Coordinates of C-alpha atoms in Angstrom, one line a residue:
X18 CA 0.2 -0.3 -0.1
X19 CA 2.5 2.6 -1.2
X20 CA 0.2 5.1 -2.9
X21 CA -2.1 7.1 -0.3
X22 CA -5.8 5.3 -0.5
X23 CA -9.2 7.3 -0.3
X24 CA -9.2 6.5 3.3
X25 CA -5.5 8.6 4.2
X26 CA -6.5 11.6 2.2
X27 CA -10.1 11.4 4.3
X28 CA -8.3 11.5 7.3
X29 CA -5.0 13.6 7.1
X30 CA -7.6 16.5 5.7
X31 CA -9.5 16.2 9.1
X32 CA -6.6 16.0 10.5
X33 CA -5.2 19.4 9.1
X34 CA -8.2 21.0 8.7
X35 CA -9.5 20.9 12.3
X36 CA -5.5 21.9 13.6
X37 CA -5.2 17.9 15.4
X38 CA -1.6 16.8 15.6
X39 CA -1.2 13.0 15.0
X40 CA -0.2 12.3 19.1
X41 CA -3.2 14.2 19.5
X42 CA -5.5 11.6 17.8
X43 CA -2.5 8.4 19.5
X44 CA -3.7 9.6 23.0
X45 CA -7.2 9.1 22.4
X46 CA -7.0 6.1 20.6
X47 CA -4.0 4.4 23.1
X48 CA -2.6 3.7 19.7
X49 CA 1.5 4.6 19.4
X50 CA 1.8 7.5 17.2
X51 CA 4.1 5.2 14.5
X52 CA -0.1 3.9 13.9
X53 CA -1.5 7.3 13.3
X54 CA 1.2 8.3 10.3
X55 CA 1.2 5.2 8.6
X56 CA -2.7 5.7 8.4
X57 CA -1.9 8.7 7.3
X58 CA 0.5 8.1 4.5
X59 CA -1.5 4.5 3.0
X60 CA 1.0 2.3 4.4
X61 CA -0.9 0.9 6.7
X62 CA -5.1 0.9 7.5
X63 CA -7.1 0.3 10.9
X64 CA -7.9 -3.7 11.8
X65 CA -11.6 -4.4 10.7
X66 CA -12.0 -5.5 14.3
X67 CA -11.7 -2.6 15.3
X68 CA -13.4 -0.5 12.6
X69 CA -16.0 1.0 14.7
X70 CA -14.3 1.8 17.6
X71 CA -11.7 3.8 16.1
X72 CA -13.6 5.5 13.2
X73 CA -15.4 7.0 16.7
X74 CA -12.1 7.5 18.3
X75 CA -11.5 9.6 15.3
X76 CA -15.0 11.5 14.4
X77 CA -14.5 12.3 18.2
X78 CA -11.2 13.6 18.7
X79 CA -11.4 16.2 15.6
X80 CA -14.2 17.6 16.9
X81 CA -13.3 17.6 20.0
X82 CA -10.0 18.7 19.4
X83 CA -10.4 21.3 16.8
X84 CA -10.2 24.9 17.0
X85 CA -12.9 27.1 17.1
X86 CA -11.7 27.6 13.1
X87 CA -11.6 24.2 12.2
X88 CA -14.8 23.5 13.5
X89 CA -16.7 25.5 11.8
X90 CA -14.8 24.9 9.1
X91 CA -15.8 21.0 8.9
X92 CA -19.7 22.2 10.4
X93 CA -20.0 23.7 6.7
X94 CA -18.0 21.2 4.8
X95 CA -20.4 18.5 6.0
X96 CA -23.5 20.9 6.5
X97 CA -24.2 20.5 9.9
X98 CA -24.7 22.8 12.8
X99 CA -24.6 21.8 15.4
X100 CA -21.1 19.1 17.0
X101 CA -23.2 16.2 18.2
X102 CA -24.3 15.7 14.1
X103 CA -20.4 16.9 12.8
X104 CA -19.2 13.7 14.5
X105 CA -21.9 12.0 13.1
X106 CA -21.9 12.8 9.9
X107 CA -17.6 12.2 10.0
X108 CA -18.1 8.7 11.3
X109 CA -20.4 7.8 8.6
X110 CA -17.4 9.2 6.0
X111 CA -15.2 7.5 7.5
X112 CA -16.9 4.0 7.4
X113 CA -17.8 5.0 3.9
X114 CA -14.3 5.5 2.7
X115 CA -12.8 2.6 4.7
X116 CA -15.8 0.7 3.7
X117 CA -15.5 1.3 -0.3
X118 CA -11.5 0.7 0.0
X119 CA -11.6 -2.5 1.6
X120 CA -14.0 -3.9 -0.6
X121 CA -12.2 -2.8 -3.3
X122 CA -8.9 -4.5 -2.1
X123 CA -11.0 -7.7 -1.4
X124 CA -12.7 -8.1 -5.3
X125 CA -10.1 -8.9 -7.9
X126 CA -11.1 -5.9 -10.4
X127 CA -9.4 -6.0 -13.4
X128 CA -7.5 -2.5 -13.3
X129 CA -7.9 -1.2 -16.7
X130 CA -5.4 2.6 -16.5
X131 CA -4.5 4.7 -12.9
X132 CA -8.0 4.8 -11.4
X133 CA -10.4 3.3 -13.6
X134 CA -11.6 -0.9 -13.1
X135 CA -14.1 -3.1 -15.3
X136 CA -15.7 -5.9 -15.0
X137 CA -17.3 -8.2 -17.4
X138 CA -20.3 -8.8 -15.8
X139 CA -21.4 -7.5 -12.1
X140 CA -25.1 -8.2 -10.6
X141 CA -27.0 -5.8 -9.7
X142 CA -26.1 -5.8 -5.8
X143 CA -22.9 -5.2 -6.8
X144 CA -23.3 -2.6 -9.2
X145 CA -25.3 -0.5 -7.1
X146 CA -23.0 -1.3 -3.9
X147 CA -20.1 -0.1 -5.9
X148 CA -22.4 2.7 -6.9
X149 CA -22.6 4.1 -3.5
X150 CA -19.9 5.7 -3.4
X151 CA -18.2 7.6 0.0
X152 CA -17.5 10.8 -2.2
X153 CA -21.7 11.0 -1.8
X154 CA -21.2 11.4 1.4
X155 CA -19.8 15.0 0.7
X156 CA -22.4 16.9 1.0
X157 CA -20.8 21.4 0.1
X158 CA -20.9 20.4 -3.2
X159 CA -22.5 18.1 -5.8
X160 CA -23.1 17.4 -9.2
X161 CA -24.9 14.1 -10.2
X162 CA -26.0 12.9 -13.5
X163 CA -27.5 9.5 -14.2
X164 CA -29.1 7.3 -17.0
X165 CA -30.8 4.5 -15.9
X166 CA -33.3 1.8 -17.0
X167 CA -35.0 1.8 -13.6
X168 CA -38.0 0.3 -14.4
X169 CA -36.5 -2.1 -16.7
X170 CA -34.9 -3.0 -12.5
X171 CA -35.9 -5.6 -10.0
X172 CA -38.1 -3.9 -7.6
X173 CA -36.0 -4.8 -4.9
X174 CA -32.9 -2.6 -6.8
X175 CA -35.6 0.2 -7.9
X176 CA -36.0 0.8 -4.2
X177 CA -31.9 1.3 -3.6
X178 CA -31.8 3.3 -6.6
X179 CA -34.5 5.9 -4.5
X180 CA -33.4 5.2 -1.8
X181 CA -29.5 5.8 -2.5
X182 CA -28.9 9.9 -1.4
X183 CA -31.1 8.3 2.3
X184 CA -28.7 7.7 4.9
X185 CA -25.9 9.9 2.9
X186 CA -26.6 12.9 3.7
X187 CA -27.2 13.4 7.9
X188 CA -30.7 14.3 7.0
X189 CA -33.4 15.7 5.8
X190 CA -32.6 19.7 5.9
X191 CA -32.1 21.2 2.3
X192 CA -29.1 20.8 0.3
X193 CA -28.3 24.4 -1.6
X194 CA -24.6 22.5 -3.4
X195 CA -26.4 19.3 -3.9
X196 CA -27.5 18.9 -7.5
X197 CA -28.7 16.1 -9.2
X198 CA -30.4 14.7 -12.7
X199 CA -31.4 11.2 -13.5
X200 CA -32.8 10.3 -16.3
X201 CA -35.3 7.0 -16.7
X202 CA -37.2 5.1 -19.5
X203 CA -41.5 5.4 -18.6
X204 CA -42.8 3.6 -21.8
X205 CA -45.9 1.4 -21.6
X206 CA -44.3 -1.6 -21.7
X207 CA -42.0 -1.2 -18.5
X208 CA -44.9 0.4 -16.4
X209 CA -46.6 -0.6 -13.6
X210 CA -49.6 2.2 -12.7
X211 CA -49.5 1.6 -9.1
X212 CA -46.5 0.2 -8.0
X213 CA -43.6 2.6 -10.1
X214 CA -46.7 5.8 -10.3
X215 CA -45.7 4.9 -6.0
X216 CA -42.4 4.7 -6.9
X217 CA -41.6 7.5 -8.4
X218 CA -44.3 10.0 -5.7
X219 CA -41.2 8.1 -3.1
X220 CA -38.3 9.5 -6.0
X221 CA -39.2 13.1 -5.7
X222 CA -40.3 13.3 -1.9
X223 CA -36.9 11.8 -1.6
X224 CA -34.6 13.8 -3.1
X225 CA -36.8 17.3 -2.0
X226 CA -34.5 18.5 -0.3
X227 CA -31.3 18.4 -3.1
X228 CA -31.8 20.3 -6.6
X229 CA -33.2 17.2 -8.4
X230 CA -35.3 17.1 -12.0
X231 CA -36.5 14.2 -13.2
X232 CA -35.9 13.2 -17.0
X233 CA -38.3 10.5 -18.8
X234 CA -36.8 8.9 -22.1
X235 CA -36.1 6.2 -24.0
X236 CA -32.1 7.1 -24.4
X237 CA -32.3 5.5 -20.6
X238 CA -33.4 2.1 -22.0
X239 CA -30.5 -1.0 -21.3
X240 CA -27.6 1.7 -19.2
X241 CA -27.1 2.3 -15.9
X242 CA -24.6 4.9 -15.8
X243 CA -23.9 7.0 -12.7
X244 CA -21.5 10.2 -12.8
X245 CA -20.3 12.5 -10.3
X246 CA -19.3 15.6 -11.9
X247 CA -15.6 15.4 -11.4
X248 CA -15.3 12.7 -9.0
X249 CA -16.4 9.6 -10.4
X250 CA -18.5 7.5 -12.7
X251 CA -19.4 3.8 -13.3
X252 CA -21.1 2.4 -16.8
X253 CA -23.0 -0.1 -17.5
X254 CA -25.2 -2.2 -19.6
X255 CA -28.8 -3.9 -18.0
X256 CA -28.9 -6.7 -19.6
X257 CA -31.7 -8.4 -17.1
X258 CA -33.7 -7.6 -14.7
X259 CA -30.8 -8.3 -12.8
X260 CA -27.4 -7.8 -14.0
X261 CA -25.1 -5.8 -15.5
X262 CA -22.4 -6.3 -18.3
X263 CA -19.3 -4.2 -19.0
X264 CA -19.2 -2.2 -16.0
X265 CA -16.3 -0.2 -16.1
X266 CA -15.5 2.2 -13.1
X267 CA -13.5 5.4 -12.6
X268 CA -11.8 8.2 -10.3
X269 CA -10.2 9.4 -12.8
X270 CA -11.3 13.9 -13.0
X271 CA -11.1 13.7 -17.1
X272 CA -12.9 11.1 -18.0
X273 CA -15.6 11.7 -15.2
X274 CA -15.7 15.3 -16.6
X275 CA -16.3 13.5 -19.9
X276 CA -18.7 11.2 -18.6
X277 CA -20.7 14.0 -16.8
X278 CA -20.9 16.8 -19.9
X279 CA -21.5 13.2 -22.8
X280 CA -24.9 11.6 -20.4
X281 CA -26.0 15.5 -19.9
X282 CA -26.8 16.4 -22.6
X283 CA -29.3 13.5 -22.9
X284 CA -31.3 15.6 -20.4
X285 CA -32.9 17.5 -22.1
X286 CA -35.8 20.5 -20.9
X287 CA -38.2 19.1 -22.8
X288 CA -38.6 15.2 -21.1
X289 CA -38.3 16.4 -17.5
X290 CA -40.9 15.1 -16.4
X291 CA -41.7 17.4 -13.6
X292 CA -41.0 21.1 -12.5
X293 CA -40.0 23.0 -9.1
X294 CA -42.2 25.5 -8.0
X295 CA -43.5 27.0 -4.3
X296 CA -46.7 28.0 -2.8
X297 CA -45.9 31.2 -3.5
X298 CA -45.6 31.0 -7.4
X299 CA -48.7 28.5 -7.7
X300 CA -51.0 31.5 -6.4
X301 CA -49.3 34.4 -8.0
X302 CA -48.8 33.3 -11.2
X303 CA -52.9 32.2 -11.1
X304 CA -52.1 28.4 -11.3
X305 CA -53.4 27.3 -8.0
X306 CA -57.2 28.6 -9.2
X307 CA -56.4 27.6 -12.9
X308 CA -55.6 24.1 -12.0
X309 CA -59.3 24.5 -9.3
X310 CA -61.6 25.9 -12.3
X311 CA -60.6 23.0 -14.7
X312 CA -62.4 19.7 -15.2
X313 CA -62.4 16.5 -13.8
X314 CA -61.0 17.7 -10.8
X315 CA -59.2 14.5 -8.8
X316 CA -57.5 14.7 -5.6
X317 CA -55.9 12.5 -3.1
X318 CA -54.7 13.5 0.3
X319 CA -52.0 12.1 2.3
X320 CA -52.5 15.2 4.4
X321 CA -55.6 17.9 4.9
X322 CA -54.9 21.3 4.3
X323 CA -56.2 24.6 3.1
X324 CA -59.0 23.0 0.7
X325 CA -60.8 21.6 3.0
X326 CA -61.5 24.1 5.7
X327 CA -64.4 25.9 6.9
X328 CA -64.9 29.7 5.9
X329 CA -64.4 30.2 9.8
X330 CA -61.6 28.7 10.7
X331 CA -60.0 29.9 7.5
X332 CA -60.3 33.1 9.1
X333 CA -58.9 31.9 12.3
X334 CA -55.5 30.3 11.0
X335 CA -55.2 33.5 8.1
X336 CA -55.5 36.3 10.8
X337 CA -53.1 34.6 13.4
X338 CA -50.5 33.8 10.9
X339 CA -51.5 37.3 9.0
X340 CA -47.3 37.9 9.0
X341 CA -46.0 34.5 8.4
X342 CA -47.8 33.9 5.6
X343 CA -46.9 37.1 3.6
X344 CA -44.1 36.5 3.8
X345 CA -44.5 33.0 2.8
X346 CA -46.1 33.2 0.4
X347 CA -46.1 36.9 -0.5
X348 CA -49.6 37.3 -0.9
X349 CA -52.2 39.7 1.2
X350 CA -55.2 38.3 2.8
X351 CA -57.8 40.0 1.0
X352 CA -56.1 37.5 -2.1
X353 CA -56.3 34.5 0.1
X354 CA -59.6 34.7 1.1
X355 CA -60.3 35.2 -2.6
X356 CA -58.3 32.0 -3.0
X357 CA -60.5 30.5 -0.3
X358 CA -64.4 31.7 -1.9
X359 CA -63.0 30.4 -5.0
X360 CA -61.8 26.9 -3.7
X361 CA -65.0 26.1 -1.2
X362 CA -67.3 26.8 -4.1
X363 CA -64.9 24.6 -6.3
X364 CA -65.7 22.3 -3.1
X365 CA -69.3 22.9 -2.1
X366 CA -70.8 22.8 -5.8
X367 CA -68.6 20.9 -8.4
X368 CA -67.8 16.9 -9.2
X369 CA -64.5 16.1 -7.9
X370 CA -63.7 13.2 -7.3
X371 CA -61.7 12.4 -3.1
X372 CA -59.0 9.5 -2.5
X373 CA -58.0 10.7 1.4
X374 CA -55.5 8.8 3.6
X375 CA -56.6 7.4 6.9
X376 CA -53.7 8.4 8.3
X377 CA -55.0 12.3 7.4
X378 CA -57.4 12.2 9.7
X379 CA -54.9 10.1 12.4
X380 CA -52.9 12.8 12.0
X381 CA -55.0 15.9 11.9
X382 CA -56.6 14.4 15.3
X383 CA -53.3 13.6 17.3
X384 CA -50.4 16.3 15.9
X385 CA -53.2 19.0 15.0
X386 CA -50.7 20.0 11.9
X387 CA -52.2 21.7 8.6
X388 CA -50.7 22.4 5.5
X389 CA -51.3 25.8 5.2
X390 CA -51.5 27.0 1.4
X391 CA -47.4 24.7 2.3
X392 CA -47.2 26.7 5.4
X393 CA -46.9 24.2 8.0
X394 CA -49.4 25.7 11.3
X395 CA -50.6 24.0 14.6
X396 CA -54.3 23.9 15.4
X397 CA -55.4 23.7 18.7
X398 CA -58.1 20.6 19.2
X399 CA -60.8 22.8 19.3
X400 CA -60.1 24.0 15.6
X401 CA -58.7 19.6 14.6
X402 CA -62.1 19.1 15.6
X403 CA -64.5 21.9 12.7
X404 CA -61.8 21.0 10.2
X405 CA -62.7 17.5 10.9
X406 CA -66.6 17.8 11.3
X407 CA -66.9 20.1 7.8
X408 CA -65.1 17.1 6.5
X409 CA -67.5 14.9 7.7
X410 CA -70.4 17.8 6.9
X411 CA -68.8 17.5 3.0
X412 CA -69.2 13.9 2.8
X413 CA -72.5 13.4 4.2
X414 CA -74.1 15.6 2.3
X415 CA -72.4 17.1 -1.0
X416 CA -73.7 14.4 -3.9
X417 CA -71.1 15.8 -6.2
X418 CA -68.0 14.8 -3.9
X419 CA -67.1 11.1 -3.9
X420 CA -64.7 10.4 -1.4
X421 CA -62.7 7.0 -1.2
X422 CA -60.8 6.6 1.9
X423 CA -57.7 4.5 1.7
X424 CA -56.4 2.6 5.2
X425 CA -53.1 1.6 5.3
X426 CA -50.8 1.9 2.8
X427 CA -51.8 1.1 -1.7
X428 CA -47.6 -0.6 -1.9
X429 CA -46.2 -2.4 0.8
X430 CA -42.8 -1.5 -0.1
X431 CA -43.3 2.4 1.0
X432 CA -45.2 2.5 4.3
X433 CA -42.8 4.3 5.8
X434 CA -42.9 7.0 3.4
X435 CA -45.2 10.1 3.9
X436 CA -47.7 10.2 1.2
X437 CA -48.2 13.6 -0.4
X438 CA -51.0 15.6 -1.6
X439 CA -51.8 14.8 -5.2
X440 CA -53.7 17.0 -7.7
X441 CA -54.8 15.8 -11.3
X442 CA -57.1 18.1 -13.4
X443 CA -57.5 18.5 -17.2
X444 CA -55.3 21.6 -17.6
X445 CA -52.8 21.2 -14.6
X446 CA -51.7 18.3 -12.5
X447 CA -49.2 19.2 -9.0
X448 CA -47.8 17.4 -6.1
X449 CA -47.3 18.9 -3.1
X450 CA -45.0 17.0 -1.3
X451 CA -44.3 15.8 2.6
X452 CA -41.2 16.3 3.7
X453 CA -38.8 17.7 6.6
X454 CA -37.4 20.2 4.7
X455 CA -36.9 24.1 5.7
X456 CA -39.5 24.1 2.4
X457 CA -42.4 22.3 1.1
X458 CA -41.1 21.4 -2.3
X459 CA -43.9 21.3 -5.2
X460 CA -44.0 19.2 -8.3
X461 CA -45.4 20.4 -10.9
X462 CA -46.4 17.7 -14.5
X463 CA -44.5 18.6 -16.8
X464 CA -44.6 16.3 -18.7
X465 CA -48.2 14.4 -21.1
X466 CA -46.9 11.4 -20.9
X467 CA -46.3 11.6 -16.9
X468 CA -49.4 13.4 -16.3
X469 CA -51.1 10.2 -18.5
X470 CA -49.7 7.9 -15.5
X471 CA -50.4 9.6 -12.9
X472 CA -54.1 10.3 -13.8
X473 CA -54.0 6.0 -14.5
X474 CA -52.3 5.8 -10.4
X475 CA -55.2 8.0 -9.3
X476 CA -58.1 5.2 -11.7
X477 CA -56.1 2.4 -10.7
X478 CA -56.4 3.2 -6.4
X479 CA -60.1 4.8 -7.1
X480 CA -61.3 1.4 -8.3
X481 CA -59.1 -0.8 -6.0
X482 CA -62.0 -4.2 -4.8
X483 CA -60.2 -4.3 -1.4
X484 CA -59.6 -4.1 1.9
X485 CA -57.8 -1.2 1.2
X486 CA -60.3 1.6 -0.2
X487 CA -63.7 1.6 1.5
X488 CA -66.0 3.0 -1.0
X489 CA -69.4 3.2 1.0
X490 CA -70.1 6.5 1.9
X491 CA -71.9 5.9 5.5
X492 CA -68.3 3.9 6.6
X493 CA -66.2 6.3 5.5
X494 CA -67.9 8.9 7.6
X495 CA -68.9 6.8 10.8
X496 CA -64.5 6.7 10.2
X497 CA -65.0 9.9 10.5
X498 CA -66.8 10.3 13.4
X499 CA -64.3 7.9 15.0
X500 CA -61.9 10.4 14.2
X501 CA -63.9 12.8 15.7
X502 CA -64.8 11.4 18.9
X503 CA -60.8 10.7 19.2
X504 CA -60.0 14.6 20.0
X505 CA -62.6 14.4 22.3
X506 CA -61.1 11.9 25.0
X507 CA -57.3 13.4 23.5
X508 CA -58.7 16.8 24.2
X509 CA -59.9 15.2 28.0
X510 CA -56.1 13.8 28.7
X511 CA -54.0 15.7 30.5
X512 CA -49.6 15.3 30.5
X513 CA -48.1 11.8 30.6
X514 CA -52.0 10.3 30.4
X515 CA -52.3 11.9 27.0
X516 CA -49.3 11.0 25.4
X517 CA -50.2 7.3 26.4
X518 CA -53.7 8.0 25.0
X519 CA -52.5 9.6 21.9
X520 CA -50.3 6.2 21.8
X521 CA -52.6 3.7 22.4
X522 CA -54.9 5.5 20.1
X523 CA -53.6 5.8 16.7
X524 CA -52.0 1.9 17.0
X525 CA -55.9 1.6 16.8
X526 CA -56.6 2.5 13.8

């Protein structure tokens, strides 16, 4: 091991930025300083059996012993704000580099040039393991393009691609310097109407904390390409649901730059499936109103929002948060009242098909969180009851509104992902993604094929003839009434008793 390796380069960088000496780290780890010198120079690696202890010790030492300036630089580099998160981020980075290097040493790959390896064939798990390169731990600046025949892969591998960034980034805060363009093939013969639509929604939700763009084109057919600009690239040919042929991986900067440029040219604007927008833009550009006035309205609620509020409750929320909403939306109270009046008229007088997840009601009952024009507000128990009572009233009295209630998850693979709100119409359609980012992202459908795929998804779920979808209006009303009773019980409880009751009630429903 004569040359420096990725692990030694990272360790040296951490010690230099933190201004921590080799002997300081050696004292913390209770190692002879000569071992630290060999790790930094690349002549030796820590033993595999002590990996976890050593990486924890390094991350703790770097953060605890760093100078103030050095610690601030590392906090910015890893896009975290507190030392405990920084320790976790550095630990993850060290483990990733160490494990990647160990796997590389053990794999017996054929090296065809400096920093470049070749395999005649890999199974998809092997390919994806190599694809999750340690450079993804760096969140200060990443620019990625991927061209992958996602729908041709076995489902377990689609999920791994969809969740690629989860676990690589420390948390779900917004990362302003991370860019990811992904091209897939959504041809009809590859598309599962329910599963793949849910997968796409999952992908958008998972990547909503970075600058993510999704493209659809047959140019992705048979390809498995992942390129981090200037740092890493892996390319291959997808020859079956679970195998890749002619796989090449490189860390050569020039090759990575060239591959990035070539595959970025395939991601053209006309093929973009969704475009990012905001509630501020939807309102100011009148897209929000246009979607309300369009024909063939179909709404899916994963969480309740301002569209299903009575007048008095809308006014209370608007008055209580007037200043914040003005700053967040750039709209006056009068403008928002106008939007509400239009929405109320549409809800009470127009034919609309509405799918609501049971979880939307239970979440409102327990947490009281309402998505008010993408601004999260917390309702009092009385306000929660009035919000849900209004939906119950609509269900019982408005014959033009058709309701379906979704229990559990339509696709079990996505049971831990928050359900978004989806609004489809004959004019324009969009998703309101539920995530933990400071800003809620809205994905406007930007492609007629994707519009058709989401419409088909809604229709398929609407017509499901199983226990997951309740169609009988009286049964839906009964469930909503049960949620209201739960709110009353929670309201009467206090302190620890209330927490236990909330948990018990959530488990029951």
